[in-house]
């Protein structure tokens, strides 16, 4: 079973920030938080990951709470192309730790 | 730097037939995993290959088998196809380093008729 819970769907106005929450209350000390997204009929695309510090890259920012039990993915200026299913995943950062996908959050960016 | 590449992108098979799907990992990646994604569902882990051996396996029957070659590329074979095997098959690759990221290919769409 997935170790995370996410809202099933969210809407966001184009140009506004999209804030996608994720709960991972049973996360272990050596587990990272990863975010992927999947645009319809394509393979999952890696977005960002972090252990305990906030992270930012060209796609998004990841905010992890101090107790590490939840996190938020922030898309600073959502576009229509950001419409996708977003998966929050917790895993140990070793090559043999498989990815367990939950249902994810279906984000719709509205014009 | 090419990412994870898969072939074919789409194919149609008849129930009872066999299919082989191919994957080339991201450059330098030595670990390859396969996932099955049925329509409307999240990807499900099938198995993982490392050093040409199956290292771990998900809850899939023996009809699903695989292989990894010395150049780290991989094949997924499915025998005795069932209608329920219709899905998007995803290949993912990674490196065994700390904080490693798993990268996915675009997938192979299999339709069984």
Short mmCIF file of C-alpha atoms in Angstrom, two decimals:
data_model
loop_
_atom_site.label_atom_id
_atom_site.label_comp_id
_atom_site.label_asym_id
_atom_site.label_seq_id
_atom_site.Cartn_x
_atom_site.Cartn_y
_atom_site.Cartn_z
CA UNK A 1 0.00 0.00 0.00
CA UNK A 2 1.04 3.57 -0.67
CA UNK A 3 2.44 5.39 2.34
CA UNK A 4 0.92 8.71 1.35
CA UNK A 5 -2.50 10.30 1.17
CA UNK A 6 -3.43 13.05 -1.28
CA UNK A 7 -6.68 14.77 -2.22
CA UNK A 8 -8.17 13.06 -5.27
CA UNK A 9 -8.57 16.25 -7.27
CA UNK A 10 -7.84 19.97 -7.28
CA UNK A 11 -8.46 22.94 -9.53
CA UNK A 12 -6.13 25.88 -10.06
CA UNK A 13 -6.54 29.03 -12.12
CA UNK A 14 -3.99 29.52 -14.88
CA UNK A 15 -1.15 31.77 -13.76
CA UNK A 16 -1.78 31.18 -10.07
CA UNK A 17 0.30 29.00 -7.77
CA UNK A 18 -0.83 25.41 -7.42
CA UNK A 19 -0.27 23.98 -3.95
CA UNK A 20 -0.60 20.21 -3.79
CA UNK A 21 -0.61 18.69 -0.28
CA UNK A 22 0.56 15.24 0.75
CA UNK A 23 0.39 13.46 4.10
CA UNK A 24 3.02 10.87 4.99
CA UNK A 25 2.66 10.49 8.74
CA UNK A 26 4.51 7.15 8.91
CA UNK A 27 7.60 8.29 7.02
CA UNK A 28 10.88 6.83 8.29
CA UNK A 29 14.06 8.77 8.87
CA UNK A 30 15.77 7.41 5.77
CA UNK A 31 12.84 7.89 3.41
CA UNK A 32 12.68 10.67 0.88
CA UNK A 33 9.59 12.41 -0.48
CA UNK A 34 9.39 12.26 -4.27
CA UNK A 35 6.93 13.92 -6.59
CA UNK A 36 6.06 12.71 -10.06
CA UNK A 37 3.38 13.78 -12.46
CA UNK A 38 1.71 11.94 -15.30
CA UNK A 39 0.14 13.73 -18.19
CA UNK A 40 -2.51 11.68 -19.91
CA UNK A 41 -1.13 8.65 -21.76
CA UNK A 42 2.50 9.51 -21.00
CA UNK A 43 5.02 8.03 -18.58
CA UNK A 44 5.44 9.52 -15.10
CA UNK A 45 7.73 12.55 -15.09
CA UNK A 46 10.05 13.20 -12.17
CA UNK A 47 9.50 16.63 -10.61
CA UNK A 48 11.45 16.97 -7.38
CA UNK A 49 12.44 15.16 -4.21
CA UNK A 50 13.68 15.98 -0.73
CA UNK A 51 14.63 14.49 2.61
CA UNK A 52 13.96 17.20 5.18
CA UNK A 53 14.96 20.52 3.72
CA UNK A 54 12.85 22.55 1.34
CA UNK A 55 13.89 22.10 -2.27
CA UNK A 56 13.43 24.13 -5.43
CA UNK A 57 14.19 23.45 -9.06
CA UNK A 58 13.11 24.85 -12.39
CA UNK A 59 9.80 23.03 -12.23
CA UNK A 60 8.58 23.37 -8.66
CA UNK A 61 9.26 23.85 -4.97
CA UNK A 62 8.88 21.23 -2.28
CA UNK A 63 8.06 22.27 1.26
CA UNK A 64 8.46 19.56 3.92
CA UNK A 65 7.18 20.19 7.43
CA UNK A 66 9.65 20.06 10.29
CA UNK A 67 8.21 16.78 11.61
CA UNK A 68 8.32 15.42 8.03
CA UNK A 69 4.77 14.10 8.29
CA UNK A 70 3.49 16.18 5.41
CA UNK A 71 4.68 18.14 2.42
CA UNK A 72 3.43 20.52 -0.26
CA UNK A 73 4.41 20.69 -3.90
CA UNK A 74 4.19 24.19 -5.28
CA UNK A 75 3.92 25.00 -8.98
CA UNK A 76 4.53 28.76 -8.86
CA UNK A 77 2.69 29.80 -12.03
CA UNK A 78 0.45 27.01 -13.24
CA UNK A 79 -0.16 26.67 -16.97
CA UNK A 80 -2.63 24.52 -18.88
CA UNK A 81 0.23 22.11 -19.59
CA UNK A 82 0.48 21.41 -15.85
CA UNK A 83 -2.86 19.60 -15.95
CA UNK A 84 -1.91 16.07 -14.87
CA UNK A 85 -2.09 13.49 -12.10
CA UNK A 86 0.47 14.30 -9.41
CA UNK A 87 1.89 11.48 -7.31
CA UNK A 88 3.53 11.98 -3.93
CA UNK A 89 5.75 9.01 -3.09
CA UNK A 90 7.80 8.06 -0.08
CA UNK A 91 10.72 5.70 -0.57
CA UNK A 92 14.18 4.87 0.60
CA UNK A 93 16.66 6.33 -1.85
CA UNK A 94 18.27 3.08 -2.92
CA UNK A 95 18.06 1.56 -6.35
CA UNK A 96 16.14 -1.51 -5.17
CA UNK A 97 13.36 0.35 -3.44
CA UNK A 98 10.46 0.22 -5.86
CA UNK A 99 7.99 3.02 -6.37
CA UNK A 100 4.55 2.41 -4.87
CA UNK A 101 2.01 4.68 -6.47
CA UNK A 102 -1.16 5.79 -4.75
CA UNK A 103 -4.13 7.30 -6.61
CA UNK A 104 -2.45 10.73 -6.76
CA UNK A 105 -4.09 14.14 -7.18
CA UNK A 106 -5.68 15.05 -10.48
CA UNK A 107 -4.84 18.71 -10.99
CA UNK A 108 -6.91 20.67 -13.48
CA UNK A 109 -5.56 24.07 -14.49
CA UNK A 110 -8.44 26.24 -15.60
CA UNK A 111 -8.09 29.13 -18.10
CA UNK B 1 21.52 12.53 -22.87
CA UNK B 2 18.67 10.26 -23.90
CA UNK B 3 16.25 9.33 -21.20
CA UNK B 4 14.59 5.96 -20.80
CA UNK B 5 13.46 4.70 -24.20
CA UNK B 6 10.90 1.99 -24.85
CA UNK B 7 9.69 0.13 -27.90
CA UNK B 8 7.27 -0.39 -29.44
CA UNK B 9 5.06 2.52 -28.41
CA UNK B 10 1.83 0.78 -29.36
CA UNK B 11 0.95 -2.77 -30.28
CA UNK B 12 -2.07 -5.02 -30.60
CA UNK B 13 -1.96 -8.73 -29.81
CA UNK B 14 -4.47 -11.53 -29.81
CA UNK B 15 -5.45 -13.39 -26.65
CA UNK B 16 -3.10 -16.33 -26.09
CA UNK B 17 -0.18 -14.79 -27.95
CA UNK B 18 3.14 -13.75 -26.51
CA UNK B 19 4.65 -10.25 -26.47
CA UNK B 20 8.11 -8.80 -25.90
CA UNK B 21 8.63 -5.18 -24.87
CA UNK B 22 12.03 -3.50 -24.86
CA UNK B 23 13.66 -0.84 -22.74
CA UNK B 24 16.93 1.08 -22.87
CA UNK B 25 17.73 2.74 -19.55
CA UNK B 26 18.98 6.26 -19.06
CA UNK B 27 22.70 6.50 -19.79
CA UNK B 28 24.74 4.94 -16.99
CA UNK B 29 21.76 3.52 -15.12
CA UNK B 30 22.17 -0.12 -14.21
CA UNK B 31 18.86 -0.92 -12.52
CA UNK B 32 15.70 -1.43 -14.57
CA UNK B 33 12.18 -1.92 -13.28
CA UNK B 34 8.93 -2.63 -15.09
CA UNK B 35 5.46 -1.40 -14.16
CA UNK B 36 1.98 -2.11 -15.48
CA UNK B 37 -0.60 0.65 -15.57
CA UNK B 38 -4.18 -0.27 -16.36
CA UNK B 39 -6.48 2.47 -17.61
CA UNK B 40 -7.47 4.83 -14.81
CA UNK B 41 -5.13 3.30 -12.24
CA UNK B 42 -1.67 4.02 -10.90
CA UNK B 43 1.35 2.01 -12.07
CA UNK B 44 1.90 -1.35 -10.39
CA UNK B 45 5.39 -2.79 -9.87
CA UNK B 46 6.09 -5.96 -11.86
CA UNK B 47 9.78 -6.68 -11.23
CA UNK B 48 13.26 -5.20 -11.08
CA UNK B 49 16.51 -6.26 -12.71
CA UNK B 50 20.04 -5.55 -11.53
CA UNK B 51 23.25 -7.18 -12.74
CA UNK B 52 21.21 -9.26 -15.18
CA UNK B 53 19.18 -10.89 -12.43
CA UNK B 54 15.66 -10.39 -11.14
CA UNK B 55 16.15 -8.75 -7.77
CA UNK B 56 12.58 -8.38 -6.62
CA UNK B 57 9.12 -9.05 -7.94
CA UNK B 58 5.64 -7.73 -7.43
CA UNK B 59 2.41 -9.70 -7.36
CA UNK B 60 2.37 -10.82 -10.98
CA UNK B 61 2.07 -14.38 -12.34
CA UNK B 62 4.90 -16.31 -13.93
CA UNK B 63 3.51 -15.44 -17.36
CA UNK B 64 5.41 -12.21 -16.84
CA UNK B 65 9.14 -12.66 -17.23
CA UNK B 66 12.06 -10.49 -18.05
CA UNK B 67 15.67 -10.24 -18.94
CA UNK B 68 18.48 -7.76 -18.55
CA UNK B 69 21.41 -7.65 -20.93
CA UNK B 70 25.06 -6.76 -20.19
CA UNK B 71 24.47 -3.25 -21.57
CA UNK B 72 21.70 -2.87 -18.94
CA UNK B 73 18.88 -2.85 -21.48
CA UNK B 74 15.91 -5.01 -20.62
CA UNK B 75 12.99 -6.94 -22.05
CA UNK B 76 9.60 -7.74 -20.60
CA UNK B 77 7.91 -10.88 -21.90
CA UNK B 78 4.29 -11.79 -21.34
CA UNK B 79 3.06 -15.24 -22.36
CA UNK B 80 -0.48 -16.51 -22.91
CA UNK B 81 -1.90 -13.01 -23.13
CA UNK B 82 -5.23 -12.29 -21.47
CA UNK B 83 -7.62 -9.46 -22.23
CA UNK B 84 -6.75 -8.09 -18.76
CA UNK B 85 -3.13 -7.65 -19.76
CA UNK B 86 -4.15 -4.66 -21.85
CA UNK B 87 -2.30 -1.76 -20.24
CA UNK B 88 0.51 0.76 -20.46
CA UNK B 89 3.79 -0.94 -19.63
CA UNK B 90 6.38 1.37 -18.15
CA UNK B 91 10.10 0.89 -17.82
CA UNK B 92 12.05 2.79 -15.19
CA UNK B 93 15.77 3.07 -14.55
CA UNK B 94 17.96 4.29 -11.72
CA UNK B 95 21.45 4.35 -10.23
CA UNK B 96 22.39 2.83 -6.88
CA UNK B 97 23.56 6.10 -5.37
CA UNK B 98 22.24 7.96 -2.36
CA UNK B 99 19.15 10.03 -3.15
CA UNK B 100 18.87 8.34 -6.51
CA UNK B 101 15.95 9.22 -8.71
CA UNK B 102 13.95 6.75 -10.73
CA UNK B 103 13.22 7.89 -14.29
CA UNK B 104 10.39 6.49 -16.37
CA UNK B 105 10.03 5.96 -20.07
CA UNK B 106 6.95 6.94 -22.08
CA UNK B 107 5.67 3.38 -22.02
CA UNK B 108 4.39 0.76 -24.42
CA UNK B 109 0.65 0.58 -24.93
CA UNK B 110 -0.46 -3.04 -25.24
CA UNK B 111 -3.96 -3.91 -26.41
CA UNK B 112 -5.06 -7.55 -26.25
CA UNK B 113 -8.05 -8.43 -28.40
#
